[in-house]
Each structure stands twice: as C-alpha cells, then as structure tokens.
PDB file of C-alpha atoms in Angstrom:
ATOM      1  CA  UNK A  13       6.276 -11.560   2.736  1.00 59.00           C
ATOM      2  CA  UNK A  14       5.905  -7.910   1.790  1.00 73.00           C
ATOM      3  CA  UNK A  15       8.953  -5.877   0.803  1.00 80.00           C
ATOM      4  CA  UNK A  16       8.663  -3.857   4.011  1.00 78.00           C
ATOM      5  CA  UNK A  17       8.860  -7.011   6.117  1.00 86.00           C
ATOM      6  CA  UNK A  18      11.807  -8.257   4.065  1.00 92.00           C
ATOM      7  CA  UNK A  19      13.659  -5.012   4.759  1.00 93.00           C
ATOM      8  CA  UNK A  20      12.956  -5.326   8.504  1.00 94.00           C
ATOM      9  CA  UNK A  21      14.240  -8.896   8.423  1.00 94.00           C
ATOM     10  CA  UNK A  22      17.377  -7.772   6.553  1.00 95.00           C
ATOM     11  CA  UNK A  23      17.942  -4.992   9.080  1.00 96.00           C
ATOM     12  CA  UNK A  24      17.578  -7.451  11.967  1.00 97.00           C
ATOM     13  CA  UNK A  25      20.183  -9.712  10.359  1.00 97.00           C
ATOM     14  CA  UNK A  26      22.557  -6.776   9.978  1.00 97.00           C
ATOM     15  CA  UNK A  27      22.020  -5.743  13.604  1.00 98.00           C
ATOM     16  CA  UNK A  28      22.615  -9.313  14.814  1.00 97.00           C
ATOM     17  CA  UNK A  29      25.841  -9.384  12.826  1.00 97.00           C
ATOM     18  CA  UNK A  30      26.963  -6.045  14.270  1.00 97.00           C
ATOM     19  CA  UNK A  31      26.184  -7.281  17.786  1.00 97.00           C
ATOM     20  CA  UNK A  32      28.509 -10.241  17.235  1.00 97.00           C
ATOM     21  CA  UNK A  33      31.309  -8.434  15.395  1.00 97.00           C
ATOM     22  CA  UNK A  34      31.105  -4.899  16.882  1.00 97.00           C
ATOM     23  CA  UNK A  35      32.801  -3.233  13.889  1.00 97.00           C
ATOM     24  CA  UNK A  36      34.619  -0.002  14.674  1.00 97.00           C
ATOM     25  CA  UNK A  37      33.151   3.208  13.290  1.00 96.00           C
ATOM     26  CA  UNK A  38      29.582   1.902  13.395  1.00 96.00           C
ATOM     27  CA  UNK A  39      26.818   3.879  15.103  1.00 97.00           C
ATOM     28  CA  UNK A  40      25.152   0.563  15.944  1.00 98.00           C
ATOM     29  CA  UNK A  41      28.359  -0.653  17.622  1.00 98.00           C
ATOM     30  CA  UNK A  42      28.481   2.530  19.707  1.00 98.00           C
ATOM     31  CA  UNK A  43      24.924   1.895  20.876  1.00 98.00           C
ATOM     32  CA  UNK A  44      25.563  -1.794  21.559  1.00 98.00           C
ATOM     33  CA  UNK A  45      28.669  -1.027  23.616  1.00 98.00           C
ATOM     34  CA  UNK A  46      26.585   1.406  25.683  1.00 98.00           C
ATOM     35  CA  UNK A  47      24.242  -1.420  26.654  1.00 98.00           C
ATOM     36  CA  UNK A  48      20.652  -1.091  27.740  1.00 98.00           C
ATOM     37  CA  UNK A  49      21.200   2.349  29.280  1.00 98.00           C
ATOM     38  CA  UNK A  50      22.511   3.922  26.047  1.00 98.00           C
ATOM     39  CA  UNK A  51      20.066   2.090  23.772  1.00 98.00           C
ATOM     40  CA  UNK A  52      17.166   2.676  26.158  1.00 98.00           C
ATOM     41  CA  UNK A  53      17.938   6.380  26.269  1.00 98.00           C
ATOM     42  CA  UNK A  54      17.710   6.538  22.484  1.00 98.00           C
ATOM     43  CA  UNK A  55      14.453   4.571  22.509  1.00 98.00           C
ATOM     44  CA  UNK A  56      12.941   7.053  24.967  1.00 98.00           C
ATOM     45  CA  UNK A  57      14.210   9.996  22.920  1.00 98.00           C
ATOM     46  CA  UNK A  58      12.827   8.575  19.687  1.00 98.00           C
ATOM     47  CA  UNK A  59       9.488   7.679  21.311  1.00 98.00           C
ATOM     48  CA  UNK A  60       9.099  11.284  22.468  1.00 98.00           C
ATOM     49  CA  UNK A  61       9.982  12.568  19.001  1.00 98.00           C
ATOM     50  CA  UNK A  62       7.407  10.204  17.477  1.00 98.00           C
ATOM     51  CA  UNK A  63       4.727  11.491  19.825  1.00 98.00           C
ATOM     52  CA  UNK A  64       5.590  15.092  18.960  1.00 98.00           C
ATOM     53  CA  UNK A  65       5.564  14.296  15.224  1.00 98.00           C
ATOM     54  CA  UNK A  66       2.129  12.688  15.563  1.00 98.00           C
ATOM     55  CA  UNK A  67       0.711  16.130  16.337  1.00 98.00           C
ATOM     56  CA  UNK A  68       2.076  17.703  13.140  1.00 98.00           C
ATOM     57  CA  UNK A  69      -0.423  18.218  10.351  1.00 98.00           C
ATOM     58  CA  UNK A  70      -0.254  17.917   6.598  1.00 98.00           C
ATOM     59  CA  UNK A  71       1.899  15.796   4.338  1.00 98.00           C
ATOM     60  CA  UNK A  72       5.097  17.210   5.823  1.00 98.00           C
ATOM     61  CA  UNK A  73       3.907  16.214   9.304  1.00 98.00           C
ATOM     62  CA  UNK A  74       3.032  12.742   8.042  1.00 98.00           C
ATOM     63  CA  UNK A  75       6.494  12.329   6.501  1.00 98.00           C
ATOM     64  CA  UNK A  76       8.122  13.470   9.729  1.00 98.00           C
ATOM     65  CA  UNK A  77       5.995  10.981  11.683  1.00 98.00           C
ATOM     66  CA  UNK A  78       7.075   8.124   9.390  1.00 98.00           C
ATOM     67  CA  UNK A  79      10.715   9.201   9.773  1.00 98.00           C
ATOM     68  CA  UNK A  80      10.469   9.194  13.572  1.00 98.00           C
ATOM     69  CA  UNK A  81       8.637   5.839  13.564  1.00 98.00           C
ATOM     70  CA  UNK A  82      11.534   4.379  11.567  1.00 98.00           C
ATOM     71  CA  UNK A  83      14.021   5.767  14.106  1.00 98.00           C
ATOM     72  CA  UNK A  84      12.047   4.218  16.969  1.00 98.00           C
ATOM     73  CA  UNK A  85      11.842   0.846  15.215  1.00 98.00           C
ATOM     74  CA  UNK A  86      15.575   0.913  14.447  1.00 98.00           C
ATOM     75  CA  UNK A  87      16.577   1.654  18.041  1.00 98.00           C
ATOM     76  CA  UNK A  88      14.135  -0.946  19.378  1.00 98.00           C
ATOM     77  CA  UNK A  89      15.657  -3.500  17.009  1.00 98.00           C
ATOM     78  CA  UNK A  90      19.148  -2.553  18.255  1.00 98.00           C
ATOM     79  CA  UNK A  91      17.929  -3.380  21.780  1.00 98.00           C
ATOM     80  CA  UNK A  92      16.599  -6.702  20.505  1.00 98.00           C
ATOM     81  CA  UNK A  93      19.995  -7.495  18.962  1.00 98.00           C
ATOM     82  CA  UNK A  94      21.793  -6.440  22.150  1.00 98.00           C
ATOM     83  CA  UNK A  95      19.518  -8.759  24.137  1.00 98.00           C
ATOM     84  CA  UNK A  96      19.891 -11.598  21.608  1.00 97.00           C
ATOM     85  CA  UNK A  97      16.199 -11.598  20.697  1.00 97.00           C
ATOM     86  CA  UNK A  98      15.213 -12.051  17.058  1.00 94.00           C
ATOM     87  CA  UNK A  99      12.422 -10.084  15.433  1.00 93.00           C
ATOM     88  CA  UNK A 100      10.725 -13.425  14.670  1.00 93.00           C
ATOM     89  CA  UNK A 101      10.337 -13.989  18.422  1.00 95.00           C
ATOM     90  CA  UNK A 102       8.527 -10.668  18.770  1.00 95.00           C
ATOM     91  CA  UNK A 103       6.362 -11.495  15.741  1.00 92.00           C
ATOM     92  CA  UNK A 104       5.575 -14.843  17.372  1.00 93.00           C
ATOM     93  CA  UNK A 105       4.480 -13.105  20.561  1.00 92.00           C
ATOM     94  CA  UNK A 106       2.250 -10.758  18.578  1.00 91.00           C
ATOM     95  CA  UNK A 107       0.775 -13.741  16.726  1.00 92.00           C
ATOM     96  CA  UNK A 108       0.096 -15.453  20.059  1.00 89.00           C
ATOM     97  CA  UNK A 109      -1.871 -12.380  21.173  1.00 88.00           C
ATOM     98  CA  UNK A 110      -3.832 -12.107  17.932  1.00 88.00           C
ATOM     99  CA  UNK A 111      -7.550 -12.365  18.542  1.00 87.00           C
ATOM    100  CA  UNK A 112      -7.173 -11.807  22.289  1.00 79.00           C
ATOM    101  CA  UNK A 113      -8.576  -8.648  23.821  1.00 77.00           C
ATOM    102  CA  UNK A 114      -5.799  -6.394  25.071  1.00 70.00           C
ATOM    103  CA  UNK A 115      -7.596  -6.133  28.388  1.00 75.00           C
ATOM    104  CA  UNK A 116      -7.839  -9.928  28.689  1.00 73.00           C
ATOM    105  CA  UNK A 117      -4.182 -10.351  27.769  1.00 66.00           C
ATOM    106  CA  UNK A 118      -3.092  -7.791  30.344  1.00 73.00           C
ATOM    107  CA  UNK A 119      -5.252  -9.433  33.031  1.00 76.00           C
ATOM    108  CA  UNK A 120      -3.652 -12.806  32.301  1.00 75.00           C
ATOM    109  CA  UNK A 121      -0.217 -11.286  32.923  1.00 71.00           C
ATOM    110  CA  UNK A 122      -1.159 -10.018  36.369  1.00 70.00           C
ATOM    111  CA  UNK A 123      -1.034 -13.619  37.603  1.00 62.00           C
ATOM    112  CA  UNK A 124       2.364 -14.389  36.101  1.00 59.00           C
ATOM    113  CA  UNK A 125       5.583 -14.421  38.180  1.00 57.00           C
ATOM    114  CA  UNK A 126       6.930 -11.496  36.112  1.00 58.00           C
ATOM    115  CA  UNK A 127       4.220  -9.183  37.350  1.00 53.00           C
ATOM    116  CA  UNK A 128       4.600 -10.022  41.052  1.00 47.00           C
TER     117      UNK A 128
END
C-alpha cells in the first residue's frame, strides 16, 4: 500500500473514532453533530472550490487544486464516518466497477430499486 493510501486509511480510522467519541473542541465533532446537512453543505462548498481551483494555471494553481481536493476528500470521509461506512467499502465498490464502462454501469443501475 502506498504511503498516500496509508494516510487515507489512518485518517478514516481517526474519523471513525471521532464519530464514536465526539470529543469536544474538534472540528470533526462539530461537523458530525450537524449531520448530513452540515457535512453535505461543506462537501458542496469544497466541490465548488475544487472546480474553481481547477481553472487556475501554473504551479500555484496546481497547489491550490491539490489543497482543495484534500478538503473535499476530508469532508467526504467525514460523511462516510457519520454514515458508518468505511473507506474500504468505497474502495470495494470502485474495484467492483473496474473494467466496466461507466455508461454500462450507469445503465445497469437504472433497473435497480434505488433508481425507481
């Protein structure tokens, strides 16, 4: 496992722990207590900032883009912890989709009960 994946795994463990313990004075706790509305609002905000940063040029723009991508990943992982979903489950879903055309995968969902 690459160091970057190890750090994501460590972060997920920390977020899971915070979701169980809800330590006072923690930004993560504040988000978790706000539920899907609070966390979702941050995800939308960070997604917009990522999109804006994608348009910035040069090395400074690239660094800003990476920074915003990290913010989006963090807030998405907070939502996973709030929902009780582990990052390994998401990785498993991505692995399941590997080698399948995105269009084929989307078409297969249109027949599922979730999509109706």
